[in-house]
Amino acid sequence: MVEAEEFDYVVVGAGSAGCVVAARLTEDPTVTVALVEAGGPDDHPAIGVPLGALELFGSEVDWAFTTAPQPGLGGREVPWPRGRVHGGSSATNFQMWVPGHAADFDDWHPSWSWERVHPYFRRAERWAGEREAGPEFGTAGPLWISPQRDPDPSSTRFLDACAEVGLKPVEGGLGGPDNTGCALTPVTQREGVRWSSADGYLKPASGRPNLTVLSGRRAERIMLDPDGRATGVRLADRAVTARREVVLCAGSVGSPHLLLLSGIGPADELRAVGVTPRVDLPGVGRGLHDHMILDLAVHAPDATRFLQDGREQYERDRTGPLSSNIGEAVAFLRADGGDGPPDVELIWSPMAFSDDGDPIPGYTVGVVLLRPRSRGRLTLASADPAAPPVIDPGYLAEEADVRTYVAGVRFAERVLGAAALRDLHTGPVVPWPADDAVADYVRERATTVFHPVGSCRMGDVVDERLRVRGVPGLRVVDASVIPEAPRGHTHAHAVMIAERAAGLLREDRG
């Protein structure tokens, strides 16, 4: 007989959003919560070290997904790392806290405007160090947001180069309503150590008697009663039931995958793989898209800081190369030079890699497409919960994306050629074309920057209160509900969504 446990809420996924939801709900001692996580505790030795993110790809804390072959990338398959550990991808990412631009929320339901959501960014934040004058930032939240602890000198030279080509420093620093311009990257670190959602939310809540964390357990399907209401989650060895609601926080891959396995999605497609449809909801998995990055690496014979063993310095005072999040500075701009919010991001990294993936003396400018028009899908490969889904982000399916990308590359060339940088490097590691062939270069080399969104899109799959359409008692609370890729980095958005969702859950309970 399968063991069953009952709680008020069952939260699936202890990642960027799930840690927030579980912690906020259990602030009420009368509410019981089960937090289900396929991974385990965040005790991998590389997790706390900022530069250790490079060691986590393909490790035991990574789901290590791979996309379907991408026609827009010449048929390439792209690795898709996602955190499988307490803290989720916030325990494995590059720690950049970039909430984006106020105009991002013009594409959301009106109740999710910038004016309505920015207090939830602030509620999460605990900014360390002094801030410049500008928008109000959070100072008492669970997530420590810090300036770069020991930035490489080249990172400030990058900002000088941006100024030479017309990009001013971001007014008030990143985190306000307009991120156009350049800045050193704020990071989710505390005194030089990574600070994930598990650190900020889950660990302080872990001693509460009303929170039960079920680690190392994969959710196999959502249980529905005869009327179609979500009543809990089926694990391999037990049923975990919810008196009030089931909350999916499994991310842009895990949440749609679990919906589809449970018979919630496009009915014909579900039947084709042997899943009995329960709720015909065509939007599930559709609308998937992602930020892409193209690394423009340049040789710099003197850039040897990241080729040295910095363990002793890091252990002594949490400085040196191991304290770097790799993406130390950013710039946000419109590639066409016009007015309006940015559509391209440049990420400065004071290190470089050869075409074989080996670290070499050099620097890198990553060109990121912020507002892709291309859309893809996430579908089932099998009714087996252990089988990974088919991930097709539809990279560069739209020519408009390629044109914006090319313009972004040309702008990055101007930055690299500015006086502040030109004497630091000796030219490209892998030369990019100076003519129209740069579009082919983009298709051959661009890859993910780990920000998938849209697979449970607000409006199509969930309503403005994040309730799954047609399934009472079920919500999705993570980056999959984001309708359009933000002009920022999605860890901040996942936390904001979860902070607000916790309030919505409390309102609906009361």
Coordinates of C-alpha atoms in Angstrom, one line a residue:
M1 CA 0.0 0.0 0.0
V2 CA 1.3 3.4 -0.9
E3 CA 2.0 5.7 2.0
A4 CA 0.1 9.0 2.1
E5 CA 0.8 12.2 4.0
E6 CA -1.5 15.2 4.1
F7 CA -0.5 18.9 4.3
D8 CA -2.2 22.2 3.6
Y9 CA 0.1 22.9 0.7
V10 CA 2.3 20.8 -1.4
V11 CA 5.1 22.8 -3.1
V12 CA 7.0 21.1 -5.9
G13 CA 10.6 22.3 -6.4
A14 CA 13.0 23.8 -3.9
G15 CA 14.5 26.2 -6.3
S16 CA 14.6 30.0 -6.8
A17 CA 10.8 30.2 -6.3
G18 CA 9.9 27.1 -4.3
C19 CA 12.1 28.1 -1.3
V20 CA 10.4 31.4 -1.2
V21 CA 6.9 30.0 -1.3
A22 CA 7.6 27.4 1.4
A23 CA 9.3 29.8 3.7
R24 CA 6.6 32.5 3.4
L25 CA 3.7 30.1 3.8
T26 CA 5.1 28.6 6.9
E27 CA 5.5 32.0 8.6
D28 CA 1.9 31.2 9.6
P29 CA 2.3 28.4 12.3
T30 CA -1.2 27.1 11.6
V31 CA -0.3 26.2 8.0
T32 CA 1.5 23.0 7.1
V33 CA 3.7 22.7 3.9
A34 CA 5.4 19.8 2.2
L35 CA 8.3 20.9 -0.1
V36 CA 9.2 18.2 -2.6
E37 CA 12.6 18.4 -4.3
A38 CA 14.2 15.9 -6.7
G39 CA 17.7 16.9 -5.6
G40 CA 19.3 17.0 -2.2
P41 CA 21.0 19.5 0.2
D42 CA 23.3 22.2 -1.2
D43 CA 26.5 20.6 0.2
H44 CA 28.5 20.3 -3.0
P45 CA 31.8 22.0 -2.1
A46 CA 31.7 24.2 -5.3
I47 CA 28.3 25.7 -4.6
G48 CA 29.4 28.4 -2.1
V49 CA 32.4 29.5 -4.2
P50 CA 31.3 32.1 -6.8
L51 CA 33.7 30.9 -9.5
G52 CA 32.7 27.3 -8.6
A53 CA 29.7 27.7 -10.9
L54 CA 31.9 26.4 -13.7
E55 CA 32.4 23.1 -11.9
L56 CA 28.7 22.5 -11.4
F57 CA 27.7 22.0 -15.1
G58 CA 27.1 18.3 -15.6
S59 CA 27.6 17.5 -11.9
E60 CA 25.2 15.6 -9.6
V61 CA 23.4 18.9 -8.9
D62 CA 22.6 19.5 -12.5
W63 CA 19.6 18.1 -14.4
A64 CA 21.9 18.4 -17.5
F65 CA 19.2 18.6 -20.1
T66 CA 19.9 19.0 -23.8
T67 CA 17.7 20.7 -26.4
A68 CA 16.3 19.1 -29.5
P69 CA 18.4 19.8 -32.7
Q70 CA 17.9 23.5 -33.5
P71 CA 17.3 24.4 -37.2
G72 CA 18.2 28.0 -36.5
L73 CA 21.6 26.9 -35.1
G74 CA 22.5 24.6 -38.0
G75 CA 21.0 21.6 -36.3
R76 CA 23.1 21.9 -33.1
E77 CA 21.8 20.6 -29.8
V78 CA 22.4 22.9 -26.9
P79 CA 23.2 21.8 -23.3
W80 CA 20.6 23.2 -20.8
P81 CA 21.9 23.1 -17.2
R82 CA 19.3 23.4 -14.5
G83 CA 19.9 23.1 -10.8
R84 CA 18.8 19.9 -9.1
V85 CA 19.5 20.7 -5.5
H86 CA 18.1 22.8 -2.7
G87 CA 18.2 26.3 -4.1
G88 CA 17.7 25.0 -7.7
S89 CA 19.5 27.1 -10.3
S90 CA 20.1 29.9 -7.8
A91 CA 22.6 27.4 -6.2
T92 CA 24.4 26.8 -9.6
N93 CA 24.1 30.0 -11.5
F94 CA 26.4 33.0 -11.9
Q95 CA 24.7 35.0 -9.2
M96 CA 23.7 38.1 -11.3
W97 CA 20.8 40.0 -9.7
V98 CA 19.3 42.0 -12.5
P99 CA 15.6 42.7 -12.2
G100 CA 15.4 44.3 -15.7
H101 CA 13.4 47.2 -17.1
A102 CA 10.0 48.6 -16.1
A103 CA 8.7 48.1 -19.7
D104 CA 9.2 44.4 -19.3
F105 CA 5.9 44.2 -17.4
D106 CA 3.9 45.9 -20.2
D107 CA 3.5 42.4 -21.6
W108 CA 2.1 41.0 -18.3
H109 CA -1.4 41.2 -16.9
P110 CA -2.1 44.8 -15.8
S111 CA -2.1 43.7 -12.2
W112 CA 1.6 42.8 -12.7
S113 CA 2.8 46.2 -13.8
W114 CA 6.2 47.6 -12.6
E115 CA 4.4 49.7 -10.1
R116 CA 2.7 46.6 -8.6
V117 CA 5.7 44.2 -8.7
H118 CA 8.7 46.3 -7.7
P119 CA 7.9 46.2 -4.0
Y120 CA 8.3 42.4 -4.2
F121 CA 11.8 42.7 -5.6
R122 CA 12.5 45.1 -2.8
R123 CA 11.0 42.7 -0.2
A124 CA 13.4 40.0 -1.2
E125 CA 16.6 42.2 -1.2
R126 CA 19.1 43.0 1.5
W127 CA 21.6 45.2 -0.3
A128 CA 25.1 45.2 1.2
G129 CA 27.4 48.3 1.0
E130 CA 26.5 51.8 0.1
R131 CA 24.2 52.6 -2.8
E132 CA 24.3 55.6 -5.1
A133 CA 21.3 57.9 -5.1
G134 CA 18.4 56.4 -7.1
P135 CA 15.5 54.1 -6.6
E136 CA 14.8 52.7 -3.2
F137 CA 16.3 49.2 -2.7
G138 CA 15.5 46.6 -0.2
T139 CA 17.6 46.5 3.0
A140 CA 15.9 43.8 5.2
G141 CA 15.0 41.0 2.8
P142 CA 16.3 37.4 2.9
L143 CA 18.6 37.6 -0.2
W144 CA 21.9 39.3 0.2
I145 CA 22.7 41.4 -2.8
S146 CA 26.3 42.7 -2.9
P147 CA 28.6 44.7 -5.2
Q148 CA 31.5 42.9 -6.8
R149 CA 33.8 42.1 -4.0
D150 CA 37.1 42.2 -5.8
P151 CA 36.5 43.1 -9.5
D152 CA 39.2 42.6 -12.0
P153 CA 40.6 46.0 -13.2
S154 CA 39.5 45.2 -16.7
S155 CA 35.8 45.3 -15.6
T156 CA 36.1 49.1 -14.8
R157 CA 37.9 49.5 -18.1
F158 CA 34.9 47.9 -19.8
L159 CA 32.7 50.5 -18.2
D160 CA 35.0 53.3 -19.5
A161 CA 34.8 51.8 -23.0
C162 CA 31.0 51.8 -22.8
A163 CA 31.1 55.5 -21.9
E164 CA 33.3 56.2 -24.9
V165 CA 30.7 54.8 -27.2
G166 CA 27.8 56.6 -25.6
L167 CA 26.6 54.3 -22.8
K168 CA 26.2 56.1 -19.5
P169 CA 26.3 54.4 -16.1
V170 CA 22.9 53.1 -15.1
E171 CA 21.2 55.8 -13.1
G172 CA 21.0 54.8 -9.5
G173 CA 22.5 51.3 -10.2
L174 CA 20.9 48.2 -11.5
G175 CA 17.6 47.2 -9.9
G176 CA 15.5 50.3 -10.7
P177 CA 13.0 50.9 -13.4
D178 CA 15.5 51.7 -16.2
N179 CA 18.6 49.6 -16.7
T180 CA 19.8 51.3 -19.9
G181 CA 23.5 51.9 -19.6
C182 CA 26.4 50.1 -17.9
A183 CA 27.3 49.0 -14.4
L184 CA 29.2 46.5 -12.4
T185 CA 27.0 43.5 -11.8
P186 CA 25.3 43.1 -8.4
V187 CA 25.5 39.6 -7.2
T188 CA 23.7 37.3 -4.8
Q189 CA 26.6 36.9 -2.4
R190 CA 27.3 37.5 1.2
E191 CA 30.9 38.5 2.0
G192 CA 32.2 36.7 -1.0
V193 CA 30.1 33.5 -0.7
R194 CA 27.1 32.6 -2.9
W195 CA 23.7 33.3 -1.3
S196 CA 21.0 31.3 -3.0
S197 CA 17.2 31.0 -2.3
A198 CA 18.0 28.0 -0.1
D199 CA 20.4 30.2 2.0
G200 CA 18.0 33.2 2.2
Y201 CA 14.7 31.4 2.6
L202 CA 14.8 27.6 3.1
K203 CA 17.5 27.3 5.8
P204 CA 16.0 29.9 8.1
A205 CA 12.6 28.1 7.8
S206 CA 14.0 24.6 8.1
G207 CA 13.5 24.3 11.8
R208 CA 9.8 25.1 11.7
P209 CA 7.6 22.2 12.7
N210 CA 5.1 23.0 10.0
L211 CA 7.6 22.6 7.1
T212 CA 8.5 19.1 5.8
V213 CA 11.2 18.9 3.1
L214 CA 11.1 15.8 1.0
S215 CA 14.5 15.7 -0.6
G216 CA 15.6 13.3 -3.3
R217 CA 12.1 12.6 -4.5
R218 CA 10.8 13.2 -8.0
A219 CA 7.2 14.3 -8.4
E220 CA 5.7 11.9 -11.0
R221 CA 2.3 13.4 -11.5
I222 CA -0.3 15.7 -10.0
M223 CA -3.3 13.8 -8.5
L224 CA -6.7 15.0 -9.6
D225 CA -10.1 14.1 -8.1
P226 CA -13.0 13.1 -10.3
D227 CA -14.1 16.7 -10.6
G228 CA -10.6 17.7 -11.9
R229 CA -9.4 19.4 -8.7
A230 CA -5.7 19.0 -7.8
T231 CA -5.5 17.0 -4.5
G232 CA -1.7 16.3 -4.2
V233 CA 1.3 14.9 -5.9
R234 CA 2.3 11.3 -6.6
L235 CA 5.9 10.3 -5.7
A236 CA 7.5 6.9 -6.4
D237 CA 6.9 5.7 -2.8
R238 CA 4.0 7.8 -1.5
A239 CA 1.2 10.2 -2.2
V240 CA 1.5 13.7 -0.7
T241 CA -1.9 15.3 -0.5
A242 CA -2.9 18.9 -0.2
R243 CA -5.9 20.1 1.7
R244 CA -5.7 23.5 0.1
E245 CA -3.5 23.7 -3.0
V246 CA -0.6 22.2 -5.0
V247 CA 2.0 24.8 -6.1
L248 CA 4.3 24.0 -8.9
C249 CA 7.7 25.7 -8.6
A250 CA 9.7 23.3 -10.7
G251 CA 10.8 25.8 -13.3
S252 CA 10.4 26.3 -17.0
V253 CA 11.2 22.7 -17.7
G254 CA 9.9 20.9 -14.6
S255 CA 6.5 22.6 -14.2
P256 CA 5.2 22.1 -17.8
H257 CA 6.7 18.6 -17.8
L258 CA 4.7 17.6 -14.7
L259 CA 1.5 19.2 -16.1
L260 CA 1.8 17.1 -19.3
L261 CA 2.6 13.9 -17.4
S262 CA -0.6 14.5 -15.4
G263 CA -2.8 14.8 -18.4
I264 CA -3.0 18.7 -18.4
G265 CA -2.0 20.0 -21.8
P266 CA -2.8 19.5 -25.6
A267 CA -5.1 16.5 -25.6
D268 CA -4.1 15.1 -29.0
E269 CA -0.4 15.3 -28.1
L270 CA -0.9 13.6 -24.8
R271 CA -2.8 10.7 -26.3
A272 CA 0.0 10.2 -28.9
V273 CA 2.5 9.4 -26.1
G274 CA 0.1 7.3 -24.0
V275 CA -1.1 9.9 -21.5
T276 CA -4.8 10.1 -20.8
P277 CA -5.9 13.7 -21.1
R278 CA -7.7 15.2 -18.1
V279 CA -7.7 18.9 -19.0
D280 CA -7.3 20.0 -22.6
L281 CA -5.0 23.0 -22.1
P282 CA -3.1 23.7 -25.4
G283 CA -0.8 26.4 -24.0
V284 CA 1.2 24.0 -21.8
G285 CA 4.7 23.9 -23.1
R286 CA 4.1 26.3 -25.9
G287 CA 5.7 29.7 -25.9
L288 CA 9.0 28.4 -24.6
H289 CA 11.8 30.8 -25.3
D290 CA 15.2 31.8 -23.8
H291 CA 17.9 34.4 -23.8
M292 CA 20.9 33.5 -26.0
I293 CA 24.5 34.5 -25.6
L294 CA 27.3 34.7 -28.1
D295 CA 30.8 34.9 -26.6
L296 CA 33.3 37.2 -28.3
A297 CA 36.6 36.2 -26.7
V298 CA 39.8 38.1 -27.3
H299 CA 43.4 37.2 -26.5
A300 CA 45.1 39.2 -23.7
P301 CA 48.6 37.9 -22.8
D302 CA 48.6 39.7 -19.5
A303 CA 45.2 38.5 -18.4
T304 CA 46.5 35.6 -16.3
R305 CA 44.6 36.3 -13.0
F306 CA 42.1 33.5 -13.7
L307 CA 44.8 31.0 -14.6
Q308 CA 46.3 31.1 -11.2
D309 CA 45.3 29.1 -8.1
G310 CA 43.5 31.6 -5.9
R311 CA 42.3 29.2 -3.2
E312 CA 44.6 30.5 -0.5
Q313 CA 43.6 34.1 -1.0
Y314 CA 39.9 33.1 -1.2
E315 CA 40.1 31.0 2.0
R316 CA 41.9 33.9 3.7
D317 CA 39.6 36.8 3.0
R318 CA 37.1 35.8 0.3
T319 CA 38.7 37.8 -2.4
G320 CA 40.7 37.1 -5.6
P321 CA 39.6 35.2 -8.7
L322 CA 37.5 32.7 -6.9
S323 CA 35.3 35.5 -5.6
S324 CA 34.3 36.4 -9.2
N325 CA 30.9 35.5 -10.6
I326 CA 32.6 35.7 -14.1
G327 CA 30.1 38.2 -15.4
E328 CA 31.5 41.2 -13.6
A329 CA 30.0 44.0 -15.6
V330 CA 27.1 44.5 -17.9
A331 CA 25.7 47.0 -20.4
F332 CA 22.1 47.3 -21.7
L333 CA 21.4 49.0 -25.0
R334 CA 19.2 49.2 -28.1
A335 CA 21.2 47.7 -30.9
D336 CA 19.6 50.0 -33.5
G337 CA 20.6 53.1 -31.5
G338 CA 17.0 54.2 -31.3
D339 CA 14.8 55.2 -28.4
G340 CA 13.1 52.8 -26.1
P341 CA 14.1 50.0 -23.8
P342 CA 17.2 47.9 -24.5
D343 CA 17.1 44.8 -26.6
V344 CA 20.7 43.7 -26.2
E345 CA 22.9 43.0 -23.2
L346 CA 26.7 42.9 -23.1
I347 CA 28.3 40.9 -20.3
W348 CA 32.0 41.5 -19.5
S349 CA 34.0 38.5 -18.3
P350 CA 37.7 39.0 -17.3
M351 CA 38.5 35.6 -18.6
A352 CA 38.4 33.6 -21.9
F353 CA 38.3 30.1 -23.2
S354 CA 39.7 28.4 -26.2
D355 CA 37.4 26.8 -28.8
D356 CA 38.1 23.5 -26.9
G357 CA 36.8 25.0 -23.6
D358 CA 40.2 25.4 -22.0
P359 CA 40.9 28.7 -20.0
I360 CA 43.4 31.0 -21.8
P361 CA 44.7 34.5 -21.1
G362 CA 42.0 36.8 -22.4
Y363 CA 38.7 38.6 -22.0
T364 CA 35.1 38.0 -23.2
V365 CA 32.2 40.1 -24.2
G366 CA 29.0 38.1 -24.2
V367 CA 26.3 39.4 -26.5
V368 CA 22.8 38.5 -25.2
L369 CA 19.6 38.8 -27.2
L370 CA 17.1 40.1 -24.6
R371 CA 13.8 40.1 -26.4
P372 CA 13.7 37.1 -28.8
R373 CA 10.7 36.8 -31.1
S374 CA 11.4 33.2 -31.8
R375 CA 9.3 30.7 -29.9
G376 CA 9.5 26.9 -29.3
R377 CA 7.8 24.2 -27.3
L378 CA 8.3 21.7 -24.5
T379 CA 6.6 18.3 -25.2
L380 CA 6.7 14.8 -23.8
A381 CA 9.0 12.2 -25.3
S382 CA 7.4 9.5 -23.2
A383 CA 4.8 9.0 -20.4
D384 CA 7.6 7.8 -18.2
P385 CA 8.3 10.5 -15.5
A386 CA 12.0 9.6 -15.6
A387 CA 12.3 10.4 -19.3
P388 CA 13.4 14.0 -20.0
P389 CA 11.0 16.1 -22.1
V390 CA 11.7 17.3 -25.6
I391 CA 13.0 20.8 -25.2
D392 CA 12.8 22.9 -28.3
P393 CA 13.3 26.6 -27.6
G394 CA 13.2 27.5 -31.4
Y395 CA 16.4 29.5 -31.3
L396 CA 16.7 32.1 -34.1
A397 CA 13.7 30.8 -35.9
E398 CA 12.8 34.5 -36.7
E399 CA 15.1 36.5 -38.9
A400 CA 14.4 39.6 -36.8
D401 CA 16.3 38.0 -34.0
V402 CA 19.3 37.4 -36.3
R403 CA 19.3 41.0 -37.4
T404 CA 19.2 42.3 -33.8
Y405 CA 22.0 39.8 -32.9
V406 CA 24.2 41.1 -35.8
A407 CA 23.7 44.7 -34.7
G408 CA 24.6 43.6 -31.1
V409 CA 27.9 42.1 -32.4
R410 CA 28.7 45.3 -34.2
F411 CA 28.1 47.3 -31.1
A412 CA 30.3 45.0 -29.1
E413 CA 33.1 45.5 -31.7
R414 CA 32.9 49.2 -31.0
V415 CA 33.3 48.6 -27.3
L416 CA 36.3 46.3 -27.7
G417 CA 37.8 48.9 -30.1
A418 CA 37.4 51.8 -27.7
A419 CA 40.5 53.4 -26.2
A420 CA 39.9 52.0 -22.7
L421 CA 40.1 48.4 -24.0
R422 CA 42.0 48.3 -27.3
D423 CA 45.4 48.1 -25.7
L424 CA 44.4 45.3 -23.3
H425 CA 43.9 42.7 -26.0
T426 CA 45.4 41.5 -29.3
G427 CA 42.3 40.4 -31.2
P428 CA 39.7 37.6 -31.4
V429 CA 40.3 34.1 -30.2
V430 CA 38.0 32.9 -33.0
P431 CA 37.7 35.8 -35.5
W432 CA 34.2 36.8 -36.4
P433 CA 33.4 38.1 -39.9
A434 CA 33.5 41.7 -40.8
D435 CA 30.8 41.3 -43.4
D436 CA 27.3 39.8 -43.7
A437 CA 28.6 36.4 -42.8
V438 CA 28.4 37.4 -39.1
A439 CA 24.9 36.0 -39.2
D440 CA 26.3 32.6 -39.9
Y441 CA 28.8 33.0 -37.1
V442 CA 26.0 33.7 -34.7
R443 CA 24.1 30.6 -35.8
E444 CA 27.2 28.5 -35.4
R445 CA 28.2 29.7 -32.0
A446 CA 25.4 31.2 -29.9
T447 CA 24.1 29.2 -27.0
T448 CA 21.8 29.5 -23.9
V449 CA 22.3 32.0 -21.1
F450 CA 20.1 29.8 -18.9
H451 CA 16.9 32.0 -18.8
P452 CA 14.0 29.9 -20.2
V453 CA 10.5 31.3 -19.8
G454 CA 7.0 31.1 -21.2
S455 CA 6.3 27.4 -21.0
C456 CA 3.3 28.0 -18.6
R457 CA 2.6 31.5 -19.9
M458 CA 0.5 33.9 -17.9
G459 CA -2.8 34.3 -19.8
D460 CA -2.6 31.0 -21.7
V461 CA -1.9 28.5 -19.0
V462 CA -2.3 30.4 -15.7
D463 CA -4.5 33.4 -14.9
E464 CA -3.3 36.6 -13.2
R465 CA -3.3 34.9 -9.8
L466 CA -1.2 32.1 -11.2
R467 CA -4.0 29.5 -11.0
V468 CA -3.9 26.9 -13.7
R469 CA -6.9 27.3 -16.0
G470 CA -9.4 24.5 -15.6
V471 CA -7.7 22.9 -12.6
P472 CA -8.9 24.2 -9.2
G473 CA -6.4 23.9 -6.4
L474 CA -3.3 24.1 -8.7
R475 CA -0.9 27.0 -9.4
V476 CA 2.3 27.5 -11.2
V477 CA 4.8 29.9 -9.4
D478 CA 8.1 30.2 -11.3
A479 CA 9.7 31.7 -14.4
S480 CA 7.6 29.5 -16.7
V481 CA 4.7 31.9 -16.2
I482 CA 6.7 34.9 -17.6
P483 CA 5.0 35.8 -20.9
E484 CA 8.0 37.6 -22.6
A485 CA 11.7 37.3 -21.8
P486 CA 12.7 40.2 -19.5
R487 CA 15.4 42.7 -20.1
G488 CA 17.2 41.2 -17.1
H489 CA 18.1 37.9 -15.5
T490 CA 15.4 35.6 -14.4
H491 CA 16.5 34.5 -10.9
A492 CA 15.3 37.9 -9.7
H493 CA 12.0 37.5 -11.5
A494 CA 11.4 34.0 -10.1
V495 CA 11.9 35.3 -6.5
M496 CA 9.6 38.3 -7.1
I497 CA 6.9 36.1 -8.6
A498 CA 7.1 33.8 -5.6
E499 CA 7.0 36.6 -3.1
R500 CA 3.9 37.9 -4.7
A501 CA 2.3 34.5 -5.1
A502 CA 2.8 33.8 -1.3
G503 CA 0.6 36.9 -0.7
L504 CA -2.0 35.7 -3.3
L505 CA -2.1 32.3 -1.6
R506 CA -2.7 33.9 1.8
E507 CA -5.4 36.1 0.4
D508 CA -7.3 33.2 -1.2
R509 CA -6.9 31.2 2.0
G510 CA -8.4 34.0 4.1

